[in-house]
Tab-separated table of C-alpha atoms and ligand atoms in Angstrom:
chain	number	residue	atom	x	y	z
A	1	MET	CA	10.326	-8.527	-38.151
A	2	PHE	CA	9.456	-5.489	-36.108
A	3	PRO	CA	7.112	-3.168	-38.002
A	4	LEU	CA	8.789	0.103	-38.838
A	5	LEU	CA	6.213	2.864	-38.522
A	6	PRO	CA	6.732	6.483	-39.465
A	7	GLU	CA	7.791	8.711	-36.574
A	8	THR	CA	5.087	11.247	-37.337
A	9	SER	CA	1.604	10.325	-36.318
A	10	PHE	CA	-1.708	10.739	-38.022
A	11	PRO	CA	-5.113	11.642	-36.682
A	12	MET	CA	-7.712	8.963	-36.746
A	13	ARG	CA	-11.432	8.528	-37.096
A	14	LEU	CA	-12.821	5.797	-34.933
A	15	SER	CA	-15.092	4.678	-37.765
A	16	GLN	CA	-11.950	3.574	-39.643
A	17	PHE	CA	-10.063	2.197	-36.664
A	18	LEU	CA	-9.768	-1.294	-35.230
A	19	LEU	CA	-10.724	-0.786	-31.604
A	20	PRO	CA	-12.433	-3.923	-30.300
A	21	THR	CA	-13.237	-2.808	-26.746
A	22	LEU	CA	-14.837	-5.250	-24.313
A	23	LYS	CA	-17.543	-4.394	-21.786
A	24	GLU	CA	-16.863	-7.316	-19.489
A	25	ASP	CA	-13.663	-8.403	-17.789
A	26	PRO	CA	-12.115	-11.305	-19.706
A	27	ALA	CA	-11.993	-14.389	-17.498
A	28	GLU	CA	-8.392	-15.271	-18.398
A	29	ALA	CA	-6.927	-12.018	-17.070
A	30	GLN	CA	-5.906	-12.037	-13.415
A	31	ILE	CA	-4.340	-8.608	-13.030
A	32	VAL	CA	-5.721	-5.188	-13.798
A	33	SER	CA	-3.256	-4.242	-16.538
A	34	HIS	CA	-3.948	-7.451	-18.447
A	35	ARG	CA	-7.702	-6.946	-18.101
A	36	LEU	CA	-7.506	-3.343	-19.244
A	37	MET	CA	-5.166	-4.093	-22.154
A	38	LEU	CA	-7.696	-6.609	-23.460
A	39	ARG	CA	-10.753	-4.484	-22.693
A	40	ALA	CA	-9.267	-1.317	-24.224
A	41	GLY	CA	-8.408	-3.171	-27.428
A	42	LEU	CA	-4.622	-2.776	-27.119
A	43	ILE	CA	-3.619	-6.411	-27.565
A	44	ARG	CA	-4.981	-9.837	-28.406
A	45	GLN	CA	-3.355	-13.125	-27.520
A	46	THR	CA	-2.603	-15.241	-30.585
A	47	ALA	CA	-0.873	-18.150	-28.798
A	48	ALA	CA	0.188	-18.713	-25.185
A	49	GLY	CA	2.368	-15.753	-24.163
A	50	ILE	CA	2.317	-14.297	-27.691
A	51	TYR	CA	0.351	-11.160	-28.530
A	52	ALA	CA	-0.760	-9.137	-31.510
A	53	TRP	CA	-0.491	-5.409	-30.926
A	54	LEU	CA	-3.666	-3.724	-32.143
A	55	PRO	CA	-3.622	-0.169	-33.541
A	56	LEU	CA	-4.026	1.567	-30.173
A	57	GLY	CA	-1.487	-0.748	-28.515
A	58	ILE	CA	1.245	-0.298	-31.093
A	59	ARG	CA	0.999	3.476	-30.692
A	60	VAL	CA	1.702	3.206	-26.961
A	61	LEU	CA	4.488	0.701	-27.550
A	62	LYS	CA	6.060	3.108	-30.057
A	63	ASN	CA	5.844	5.976	-27.551
A	64	ILE	CA	7.525	3.916	-24.835
A	65	GLU	CA	10.171	2.898	-27.340
A	66	LYS	CA	10.720	6.526	-28.307
A	67	ILE	CA	11.456	7.569	-24.725
A	68	VAL	CA	13.823	4.628	-24.278
A	69	ARG	CA	15.581	5.492	-27.551
A	70	GLU	CA	15.910	9.208	-26.724
A	71	GLU	CA	17.451	8.486	-23.333
A	72	MET	CA	19.827	5.868	-24.737
A	73	ASP	CA	20.957	8.285	-27.435
A	74	ARG	CA	21.350	11.097	-24.905
A	75	ALA	CA	23.610	8.858	-22.811
A	76	GLY	CA	25.818	8.196	-25.827
A	77	ALA	CA	24.599	4.747	-26.882
A	78	VAL	CA	24.318	3.982	-30.598
A	79	GLU	CA	21.384	2.134	-32.136
A	80	LEU	CA	21.639	-0.848	-34.452
A	81	LEU	CA	19.281	-3.729	-35.178
A	82	MET	CA	20.239	-7.360	-34.817
A	83	PRO	CA	17.991	-10.136	-36.161
A	84	THR	CA	15.668	-12.242	-34.041
A	85	LEU	CA	17.055	-15.496	-35.472
A	86	GLN	CA	20.574	-16.514	-34.549
A	87	SER	CA	22.835	-19.415	-35.381
A	88	ALA	CA	23.463	-21.979	-32.659
A	89	GLU	CA	27.130	-22.041	-33.572
A	90	LEU	CA	27.702	-18.601	-32.034
A	91	TRP	CA	26.256	-19.787	-28.738
A	92	GLN	CA	28.286	-22.966	-28.844
A	93	ARG	CA	31.416	-20.823	-28.985
A	94	SER	CA	30.418	-18.786	-25.923
A	95	GLY	CA	29.566	-22.010	-24.130
A	96	ARG	CA	25.959	-21.031	-23.408
A	97	TYR	CA	24.119	-23.168	-25.959
A	98	ASP	CA	23.692	-26.313	-23.924
A	99	GLY	CA	23.288	-24.606	-20.566
A	100	TYR	CA	20.510	-22.244	-21.594
A	101	GLY	CA	17.904	-24.947	-21.315
A	102	LYS	CA	14.278	-25.070	-22.345
A	103	GLU	CA	13.689	-21.310	-22.295
A	104	MET	CA	15.537	-21.160	-25.626
A	105	LEU	CA	13.391	-21.802	-28.676
A	106	ARG	CA	15.532	-23.958	-30.939
A	107	ILE	CA	14.795	-24.192	-34.648
A	108	THR	CA	16.255	-26.266	-37.468
A	109	ASP	CA	16.341	-24.872	-41.006
A	110	ARG	CA	15.915	-26.859	-44.273
A	111	HIS	CA	19.646	-27.627	-44.385
A	112	ASP	CA	19.501	-29.045	-40.877
A	113	ARG	CA	21.396	-26.101	-39.465
A	114	GLU	CA	20.625	-25.368	-35.850
A	115	MET	CA	19.158	-21.926	-35.238
A	116	LEU	CA	17.440	-20.227	-32.332
A	117	TYR	CA	15.093	-17.311	-31.687
A	118	GLY	CA	17.261	-14.951	-29.633
A	119	PRO	CA	16.447	-14.706	-25.920
A	120	THR	CA	19.205	-12.043	-25.621
A	121	ASN	CA	22.109	-10.811	-27.751
A	122	GLU	CA	25.439	-10.804	-25.883
A	123	GLU	CA	27.067	-13.269	-28.289
A	124	MET	CA	25.908	-11.581	-31.473
A	125	VAL	CA	26.807	-8.059	-30.424
A	126	THR	CA	30.217	-9.193	-29.176
A	127	GLU	CA	30.932	-10.761	-32.548
A	128	LEU	CA	29.781	-7.637	-34.427
A	129	PHE	CA	31.993	-5.526	-32.202
A	130	ALA	CA	34.983	-7.816	-32.669
A	131	ASN	CA	34.599	-7.662	-36.465
A	132	GLY	CA	34.541	-3.895	-36.527
A	133	VAL	CA	36.746	-2.551	-33.744
A	134	ARG	CA	40.469	-3.111	-33.267
A	135	SER	CA	41.785	-0.203	-31.225
A	136	TYR	CA	41.164	1.261	-27.796
A	137	LYS	CA	40.813	4.613	-29.588
A	138	ASP	CA	37.321	3.570	-30.737
A	139	LEU	CA	36.203	3.185	-27.111
A	140	PRO	CA	34.061	3.767	-25.159
A	141	MET	CA	31.314	2.216	-27.239
A	142	ASN	CA	27.761	1.310	-26.336
A	143	LEU	CA	25.542	-0.464	-28.879
A	144	TYR	CA	21.843	-1.052	-28.378
A	145	HIS	CA	18.807	-2.300	-30.178
A	146	ILE	CA	15.090	-2.581	-29.530
A	147	GLN	CA	14.070	-5.995	-30.746
A	148	TRP	CA	11.714	-8.858	-30.062
A	149	LYS	CA	13.009	-11.656	-27.883
A	150	PHE	CA	11.653	-15.120	-27.342
A	151	ARG	CA	11.891	-17.035	-24.083
A	152	ASP	CA	9.840	-20.151	-23.745
A	153	GLU	CA	8.744	-19.238	-20.221
A	154	ILE	CA	7.338	-22.217	-18.365
A	155	ARG	CA	4.405	-20.155	-17.115
A	156	PRO	CA	3.653	-17.162	-19.327
A	157	ARG	CA	1.151	-15.017	-17.451
A	158	PHE	CA	-0.219	-11.587	-16.663
A	159	GLY	CA	-0.422	-10.648	-20.339
A	160	VAL	CA	2.605	-8.778	-21.641
A	161	MET	CA	4.211	-8.788	-18.184
A	162	ARG	CA	5.563	-12.290	-18.663
A	163	GLY	CA	5.152	-13.145	-22.295
A	164	ARG	CA	7.100	-15.596	-24.393
A	165	GLU	CA	7.640	-13.145	-27.235
A	166	PHE	CA	8.391	-9.682	-25.839
A	167	LEU	CA	10.059	-6.448	-26.834
A	168	MET	CA	13.302	-5.580	-25.091
A	169	LYS	CA	15.812	-2.790	-25.320
A	170	ASP	CA	19.231	-4.281	-24.773
A	171	ALA	CA	22.409	-2.214	-24.731
A	172	TYR	CA	25.981	-3.462	-24.493
A	173	SER	CA	28.978	-1.425	-23.388
A	174	PHE	CA	32.582	-1.999	-24.456
A	175	ASP	CA	35.523	-0.457	-22.601
A	176	LEU	CA	39.261	-0.804	-22.284
A	177	ASP	CA	39.445	-1.291	-18.538
A	178	GLU	CA	37.314	-1.844	-15.481
A	179	GLU	CA	37.344	1.810	-14.465
A	180	LYS	CA	35.926	2.890	-17.828
A	181	GLY	CA	33.465	0.005	-17.702
A	182	ARG	CA	32.211	1.324	-14.385
A	183	GLU	CA	31.691	4.778	-15.909
A	184	ALA	CA	29.660	3.221	-18.744
A	185	TYR	CA	27.542	1.465	-16.120
A	186	TYR	CA	26.904	4.736	-14.277
A	187	ARG	CA	25.758	6.408	-17.486
A	188	MET	CA	23.206	3.652	-18.057
A	189	PHE	CA	22.073	3.838	-14.435
A	190	VAL	CA	21.294	7.543	-14.832
A	191	ALA	CA	19.653	6.987	-18.227
A	192	TYR	CA	17.368	4.400	-16.600
A	193	LEU	CA	16.283	6.792	-13.848
A	194	ARG	CA	15.393	9.331	-16.529
A	195	THR	CA	13.658	6.821	-18.795
A	196	PHE	CA	11.267	5.496	-16.147
A	197	GLY	CA	10.731	8.979	-14.708
A	198	ARG	CA	9.566	10.282	-18.080
A	199	MET	CA	6.915	7.550	-18.150
A	200	GLY	CA	5.576	8.738	-14.805
A	201	LEU	CA	7.044	5.758	-12.966
A	202	LYS	CA	8.928	5.624	-9.706
A	203	ALA	CA	11.618	2.993	-10.130
A	204	VAL	CA	13.596	1.550	-7.223
A	205	PRO	CA	17.168	0.694	-8.219
A	206	MET	CA	17.928	-2.480	-6.318
A	207	ALA	CA	21.515	-3.670	-6.077
A	208	ALA	CA	21.723	-7.289	-7.190
A	209	ASP	CA	24.763	-9.148	-5.980
A	210	THR	CA	25.846	-10.793	-9.197
A	211	GLY	CA	28.571	-8.582	-10.620
A	212	PRO	CA	31.853	-10.438	-11.079
A	213	ILE	CA	33.947	-7.547	-9.791
A	214	GLY	CA	33.286	-6.426	-6.240
A	215	GLY	CA	29.743	-7.681	-6.663
A	216	ASP	CA	28.196	-4.222	-6.748
A	217	LEU	CA	27.765	-3.577	-10.437
A	218	SER	CA	24.333	-4.985	-10.988
A	219	HIS	CA	20.956	-3.355	-10.402
A	220	GLU	CA	17.403	-4.306	-11.068
A	221	PHE	CA	14.953	-1.434	-11.566
A	222	ILE	CA	11.655	-2.180	-9.907
A	223	ILE	CA	8.446	-0.205	-10.193
A	224	LEU	CA	5.921	-0.403	-7.422
A	225	ALA	CA	2.544	-1.995	-8.149
A	226	GLU	CA	0.164	-4.050	-6.037
A	227	THR	CA	0.267	-6.939	-8.458
A	228	GLY	CA	4.057	-7.111	-8.752
A	229	GLU	CA	5.672	-10.547	-8.696
A	230	SER	CA	8.126	-9.677	-5.930
A	231	GLU	CA	7.959	-8.007	-2.527
A	232	VAL	CA	10.169	-4.941	-2.135
A	233	PHE	CA	11.539	-3.506	1.099
A	234	CYS	CA	13.365	-0.210	0.856
A	235	HIS	CA	14.055	3.244	2.191
A	236	LYS	CA	11.295	5.531	0.919
A	237	ASP	CA	13.793	8.157	-0.251
A	238	LEU	CA	14.729	5.772	-3.048
A	239	ILE	CA	11.539	6.689	-4.879
A	240	GLU	CA	11.444	10.282	-3.733
A	241	MET	CA	14.936	11.355	-4.689
A	242	GLU	CA	15.185	13.851	-7.500
A	243	ILE	CA	15.707	12.415	-10.968
A	244	PRO	CA	18.615	13.898	-12.980
A	245	GLY	CA	17.392	16.517	-15.464
A	246	GLU	CA	17.555	16.597	-19.244
A	247	ASP	CA	20.767	18.616	-18.984
A	248	VAL	CA	22.615	15.875	-17.094
A	249	ASP	CA	26.258	15.874	-18.179
A	250	TYR	CA	27.141	12.358	-19.260
A	251	THR	CA	30.817	13.265	-19.540
A	252	ALA	CA	30.939	14.132	-15.821
A	253	ASP	CA	31.575	11.790	-12.894
A	254	LEU	CA	28.144	10.291	-12.190
A	255	SER	CA	29.187	8.023	-9.327
A	256	SER	CA	27.503	10.127	-6.640
A	257	ILE	CA	24.068	9.634	-8.249
A	258	VAL	CA	24.570	5.877	-8.018
A	259	ASP	CA	26.261	5.892	-4.604
A	260	GLU	CA	23.644	7.984	-2.813
A	261	ARG	CA	21.036	5.464	-3.907
A	262	ARG	CA	23.180	2.468	-3.150
A	263	ALA	CA	23.570	3.786	0.402
A	264	LEU	CA	19.841	3.357	1.019
A	265	TYR	CA	18.420	-0.005	1.984
A	266	ALA	CA	16.586	-1.998	-0.695
A	267	ALA	CA	15.900	-5.718	-0.926
A	268	THR	CA	13.404	-8.148	-2.399
A	269	ASP	CA	11.679	-11.034	-0.667
A	270	GLU	CA	14.193	-13.492	-2.100
A	271	ILE	CA	17.092	-11.888	-0.258
A	272	HIS	CA	15.124	-10.162	2.482
A	273	ASP	CA	16.386	-9.843	5.986
A	274	GLN	CA	13.694	-8.307	8.217
A	275	ALA	CA	16.076	-7.588	11.087
A	276	LYS	CA	18.501	-5.751	8.828
A	277	PHE	CA	15.688	-3.725	7.228
A	278	GLU	CA	14.451	-2.638	10.654
A	279	ALA	CA	17.930	-1.921	11.925
A	280	GLU	CA	18.942	0.165	8.922
A	281	VAL	CA	15.760	2.078	8.163
A	282	PRO	CA	13.865	4.198	10.722
A	283	GLU	CA	10.228	3.151	10.927
A	284	ALA	CA	8.897	6.332	9.326
A	285	ASP	CA	11.118	5.790	6.277
A	286	ARG	CA	10.275	2.156	5.650
A	287	LEU	CA	8.539	1.284	2.438
A	288	SER	CA	7.350	-2.223	1.741
A	289	ALA	CA	5.406	-2.863	-1.393
A	290	ARG	CA	5.104	-5.193	-4.326
A	291	GLY	CA	7.114	-4.528	-7.440
A	292	ILE	CA	7.699	-5.341	-11.104
A	293	GLU	CA	11.178	-5.626	-12.598
A	294	VAL	CA	11.294	-3.373	-15.655
A	295	GLY	CA	15.036	-3.161	-16.161
A	296	HIS	CA	18.246	-4.936	-15.287
A	297	ILE	CA	21.784	-3.701	-15.771
A	298	PHE	CA	25.069	-5.411	-15.091
A	299	PHE	CA	28.743	-5.330	-15.695
A	300	PHE	CA	30.347	-8.673	-16.475
A	301	GLY	CA	33.895	-7.858	-17.555
A	302	THR	CA	35.360	-10.294	-20.076
A	303	LYS	CA	32.796	-13.096	-19.759
A	304	TYR	CA	31.926	-12.974	-23.498
A	305	SER	CA	34.851	-11.032	-24.945
A	306	GLU	CA	37.317	-13.757	-23.932
A	307	PRO	CA	35.641	-16.796	-25.501
A	308	LEU	CA	34.532	-14.792	-28.550
A	309	ASN	CA	37.903	-13.122	-28.905
A	310	ALA	CA	36.744	-9.497	-28.793
A	311	VAL	CA	40.058	-7.765	-28.205
A	312	VAL	CA	41.353	-4.259	-28.754
A	313	THR	CA	44.909	-3.032	-28.955
A	314	GLY	CA	45.619	-0.887	-25.921
A	315	PRO	CA	47.834	2.237	-25.725
A	316	ASP	CA	50.809	-0.025	-24.896
A	317	GLY	CA	50.345	-1.969	-28.142
A	318	LYS	CA	49.093	-5.084	-26.380
A	319	ASP	CA	45.792	-6.813	-27.176
A	320	VAL	CA	43.296	-7.090	-24.318
A	321	PRO	CA	39.762	-8.503	-24.188
A	322	VAL	CA	37.225	-5.696	-23.803
A	323	GLN	CA	35.293	-5.090	-20.601
A	324	MET	CA	31.558	-5.404	-21.162
A	325	GLY	CA	28.235	-4.686	-19.521
A	326	SER	CA	24.668	-5.287	-20.622
A	327	TYR	CA	21.567	-3.248	-19.948
A	328	GLY	CA	18.021	-4.474	-20.534
A	329	ILE	CA	14.624	-2.784	-20.407
A	330	GLY	CA	11.358	-4.674	-20.794
A	331	VAL	CA	9.709	-2.351	-23.319
A	332	SER	CA	6.500	-4.355	-23.753
A	333	ARG	CA	6.363	-5.238	-20.025
A	334	LEU	CA	6.495	-1.496	-19.285
A	335	MET	CA	3.113	-0.996	-20.935
A	336	GLY	CA	1.579	-3.305	-18.349
A	337	GLY	CA	3.601	-1.623	-15.610
A	338	ILE	CA	2.394	1.853	-16.569
A	339	ILE	CA	-1.229	0.695	-16.503
A	340	GLU	CA	-0.736	-0.979	-13.118
A	341	ALA	CA	0.536	2.354	-11.823
A	342	SER	CA	-2.070	4.543	-13.528
A	343	HIS	CA	-5.716	3.497	-13.802
A	344	ASP	CA	-9.052	3.830	-11.995
A	345	GLU	CA	-12.317	1.880	-11.936
A	346	ASN	CA	-13.262	3.263	-15.360
A	347	GLY	CA	-10.094	2.303	-17.192
A	348	ILE	CA	-6.598	3.374	-18.117
A	349	ILE	CA	-5.192	6.843	-17.365
A	350	TRP	CA	-2.258	7.305	-19.744
A	351	PRO	CA	0.541	9.654	-18.766
A	352	GLU	CA	0.723	12.150	-21.614
A	353	SER	CA	4.237	11.002	-22.559
A	354	VAL	CA	3.060	7.586	-23.726
A	355	ALA	CA	-0.640	8.180	-24.507
A	356	PRO	CA	-1.753	6.760	-27.879
A	357	TYR	CA	-3.504	10.079	-28.612
A	358	LYS	CA	-3.441	13.254	-26.577
A	359	ALA	CA	-7.147	13.894	-26.987
A	360	GLY	CA	-10.374	12.264	-28.083
A	361	ILE	CA	-13.304	14.074	-29.658
A	362	ILE	CA	-16.699	12.677	-28.765
A	363	ASN	CA	-19.446	13.519	-31.235
A	364	LEU	CA	-22.682	13.124	-29.283
A	365	LYS	CA	-24.919	13.285	-32.336
A	366	SER	CA	-23.356	12.090	-35.555
A	367	GLY	CA	-25.510	13.268	-38.434
A	368	ASP	CA	-26.500	16.535	-36.757
A	369	ALA	CA	-25.119	19.158	-39.135
A	370	GLU	CA	-23.834	21.639	-36.553
A	371	THR	CA	-22.329	18.966	-34.253
A	372	ASP	CA	-20.571	17.308	-37.198
A	373	ARG	CA	-19.271	20.658	-38.411
A	374	VAL	CA	-17.778	21.660	-35.051
A	375	CYS	CA	-16.214	18.202	-34.575
A	376	GLU	CA	-14.689	18.235	-38.052
A	377	GLU	CA	-13.314	21.709	-37.494
A	378	LEU	CA	-11.771	20.813	-34.138
A	379	TYR	CA	-10.360	17.649	-35.648
A	380	ALA	CA	-8.780	19.505	-38.565
A	381	LYS	CA	-7.391	22.337	-36.457
A	382	LEU	CA	-5.943	20.114	-33.739
A	383	THR	CA	-4.308	17.985	-36.400
A	384	ALA	CA	-2.862	21.061	-38.101
A	385	GLU	CA	-1.410	22.112	-34.729
A	386	GLY	CA	0.281	18.728	-34.352
A	387	VAL	CA	-1.986	17.404	-31.591
A	388	ASP	CA	-2.653	13.667	-31.884
A	389	VAL	CA	-6.386	13.227	-31.811
A	390	LEU	CA	-8.807	10.316	-32.061
A	391	TYR	CA	-12.243	11.334	-33.317
A	392	ASP	CA	-15.185	9.202	-32.268
A	393	ASP	CA	-17.355	9.828	-35.317
A	394	THR	CA	-19.325	6.587	-34.963
A	395	ASP	CA	-23.058	6.500	-34.354
A	396	ALA	CA	-22.824	4.633	-31.054
A	397	ARG	CA	-24.845	5.973	-28.121
A	398	GLY	CA	-23.436	8.754	-25.957
A	399	GLY	CA	-23.094	6.513	-22.902
A	400	THR	CA	-21.086	3.966	-24.871
A	401	LYS	CA	-18.802	6.667	-26.243
A	402	PHE	CA	-18.179	8.090	-22.773
A	403	SER	CA	-17.317	4.773	-21.202
A	404	ASN	CA	-15.109	3.707	-24.103
A	405	MET	CA	-13.213	6.997	-24.033
A	406	ASP	CA	-12.648	6.621	-20.274
A	407	LEU	CA	-11.583	3.006	-20.793
A	408	ILE	CA	-8.903	3.802	-23.381
A	409	GLY	CA	-7.594	6.572	-21.146
A	410	LEU	CA	-6.641	9.444	-23.465
A	411	PRO	CA	-5.531	12.415	-21.309
A	412	TRP	CA	-8.181	14.808	-22.711
A	413	GLN	CA	-11.721	14.481	-24.039
A	414	ILE	CA	-13.687	17.090	-25.954
A	415	VAL	CA	-17.392	16.399	-25.814
A	416	VAL	CA	-19.425	18.019	-28.563
A	417	GLY	CA	-23.235	17.886	-28.601
A	418	PRO	CA	-26.209	19.890	-29.935
A	419	ARG	CA	-27.317	21.022	-26.485
A	420	GLY	CA	-24.011	22.704	-25.610
A	421	LEU	CA	-23.588	24.111	-29.086
A	422	LYS	CA	-26.879	26.021	-28.689
A	423	SER	CA	-25.009	28.209	-26.223
A	424	GLY	CA	-21.800	27.920	-28.206
A	425	VAL	CA	-19.874	25.577	-25.888
A	426	VAL	CA	-18.228	22.170	-25.828
A	427	GLU	CA	-16.971	20.335	-22.758
A	428	LEU	CA	-13.300	19.663	-22.051
A	429	LYS	CA	-12.616	16.790	-19.666
A	430	ASN	CA	-9.358	15.880	-18.003
A	431	ARG	CA	-9.247	12.082	-17.721
A	432	ALA	CA	-6.873	11.985	-14.739
A	433	THR	CA	-8.674	14.473	-12.483
A	434	GLY	CA	-12.160	14.040	-13.902
A	435	ASP	CA	-12.502	17.839	-14.088
A	436	ARG	CA	-14.897	19.088	-16.774
A	437	GLU	CA	-15.212	22.580	-18.052
A	438	GLU	CA	-17.517	24.179	-20.601
A	439	MET	CA	-15.865	26.511	-23.082
A	440	THR	CA	-16.021	27.617	-26.678
A	441	PRO	CA	-14.476	25.278	-29.278
A	442	ASP	CA	-11.726	27.849	-29.776
A	443	ALA	CA	-10.896	27.903	-26.071
A	444	ALA	CA	-10.736	24.078	-26.048
A	445	LEU	CA	-8.394	24.229	-29.002
A	446	LYS	CA	-6.190	26.719	-27.188
A	447	ALA	CA	-6.144	24.660	-24.004
A	448	LEU	CA	-4.956	21.594	-25.901
A	449	THR	CA	-2.348	23.310	-28.036
A	450	SER	CA	-0.807	25.267	-25.168
A	451	SER	CA	-0.561	22.415	-22.619
B	1	ATP	P1	12.586	-12.022	-14.902
B	1	ATP	O1	13.300	-12.252	-13.604
B	1	ATP	O2	11.363	-11.148	-14.766
B	1	ATP	O3	12.337	-13.278	-15.680
B	1	ATP	P2	15.050	-11.615	-16.300
B	1	ATP	O4	16.019	-11.460	-15.190
B	1	ATP	O5	14.931	-12.925	-16.964
B	1	ATP	O6	13.593	-11.151	-15.791
B	1	ATP	P3	16.564	-9.976	-18.135
B	1	ATP	O7	17.193	-11.124	-18.793
B	1	ATP	O8	17.384	-9.114	-17.258
B	1	ATP	O9	15.256	-10.462	-17.361
B	1	ATP	O10	15.813	-9.096	-19.244
B	1	ATP	C1	15.740	-7.667	-19.225
B	1	ATP	C2	14.310	-7.178	-19.022
B	1	ATP	O11	13.412	-7.793	-19.952
B	1	ATP	C3	13.721	-7.530	-17.653
B	1	ATP	O12	14.116	-6.575	-16.693
B	1	ATP	C4	12.230	-7.480	-17.938
B	1	ATP	O13	11.757	-6.150	-17.819
B	1	ATP	C5	12.128	-7.925	-19.377
B	1	ATP	N1	11.675	-9.315	-19.480
B	1	ATP	C6	12.358	-10.448	-19.165
B	1	ATP	N2	11.620	-11.536	-19.369
B	1	ATP	C7	10.408	-11.096	-19.844
B	1	ATP	C8	9.212	-11.749	-20.256
B	1	ATP	N3	9.101	-13.080	-20.238
B	1	ATP	N4	8.174	-10.984	-20.692
B	1	ATP	C9	8.279	-9.626	-20.728
B	1	ATP	N5	9.383	-8.962	-20.357
B	1	ATP	C10	10.439	-9.683	-19.909
B	2	MG	MG1	13.544	-14.430	-16.876
């Protein structure tokens, strides 16, 4: 069961925290995000492709989840929570049980009933919809949840990038006809651009030719990173185009936002055609890079509503199977993706939107009365102002504290030591730029509460 944490956050003293950082690169980690997630004490592997989320890691995961949830809600989707365990019978009715193969973890309960750990939820959500909705008047509807999935990947690797148990946001749209289904798809497309943008990521929407109708209603969203599993070839404007703002009107016609992107060339190595790429994209606009799939959306019409009998009565009084789409985001994979996109040789550089804490306080001389006093005061005041802060109150050496704080990548560091305090100053460091500035504790407080 997914742990339900309070939305509000609490400040934390490092002396009470579980933060098992590692000095050396773990031998099992091949890519930088995996190495840094282990070294910064975000995760620990408990079985192949299965991870425990340590206190710092769960905070980032929750922040990613929060952005995903806000953008889903903004686009008109409604949250629910379906269980991780499902009955095989449901999948037998859709016809997918036998075909799904070894990626599905199959379980038998004490009464010999066949169960499975859900790899996805089309069947279950379709059944819930069918039980609750009878009329076209209840449409459009989009239901989503953020829940753990299990896929018994043949080769789990790269940490949370390709795990066996992983957190996914999956949304499902229900509409009366294809036209409305297309509109639902466009809303999700725009919500995805916003979601990844808010995490500081440039996502390439890549048309995938699998939609049943016209073949154009499927996109993968790929973020660029050197260690990505696939090679991406696209027009550079795809990552430079402006992302729709917070005030985007989801009741308006959003087709142009999708179409102007669809008009630009994008392909992966699997379907790559070098001649076409060169013919369609002027040399100066060509972008080829490696990428990570963080989201996948598609419209599939009545594929599940027909076998599972999800019908609504239309305006003409006739029953029709609903038109559906599904929309996935790899929530836990995104944490790896963000680190791939934002780190340096010293560690992670969290974008403020997902950072586990906004600031860290480094006490350079625990036990020194004045240093302790200033740290405690900053800690209390920042907390009162609603700034998430991690206070390194341990008695580790200064050098260790500096390198650990850089490693875990909080956006801001306040360094407090007896030498500076003699002239009444602390140091404020920006993790991303490396800029340091001496100022009074009050000025540091102001800088952090006004930014
Ligand atoms: P992939 O091609 O990477 O296996 P998929 O096509 O199987 O992905 P979907 O079924 O579309 O993935 O799932 C939605 C999203 O869930 C993906 O875009 C990806 O971000 C994430 N995801 C899928 N499989 C995994 C996994 N094994 N570990 C972590 N995240 C995953
Ligand atoms: Mg897969």
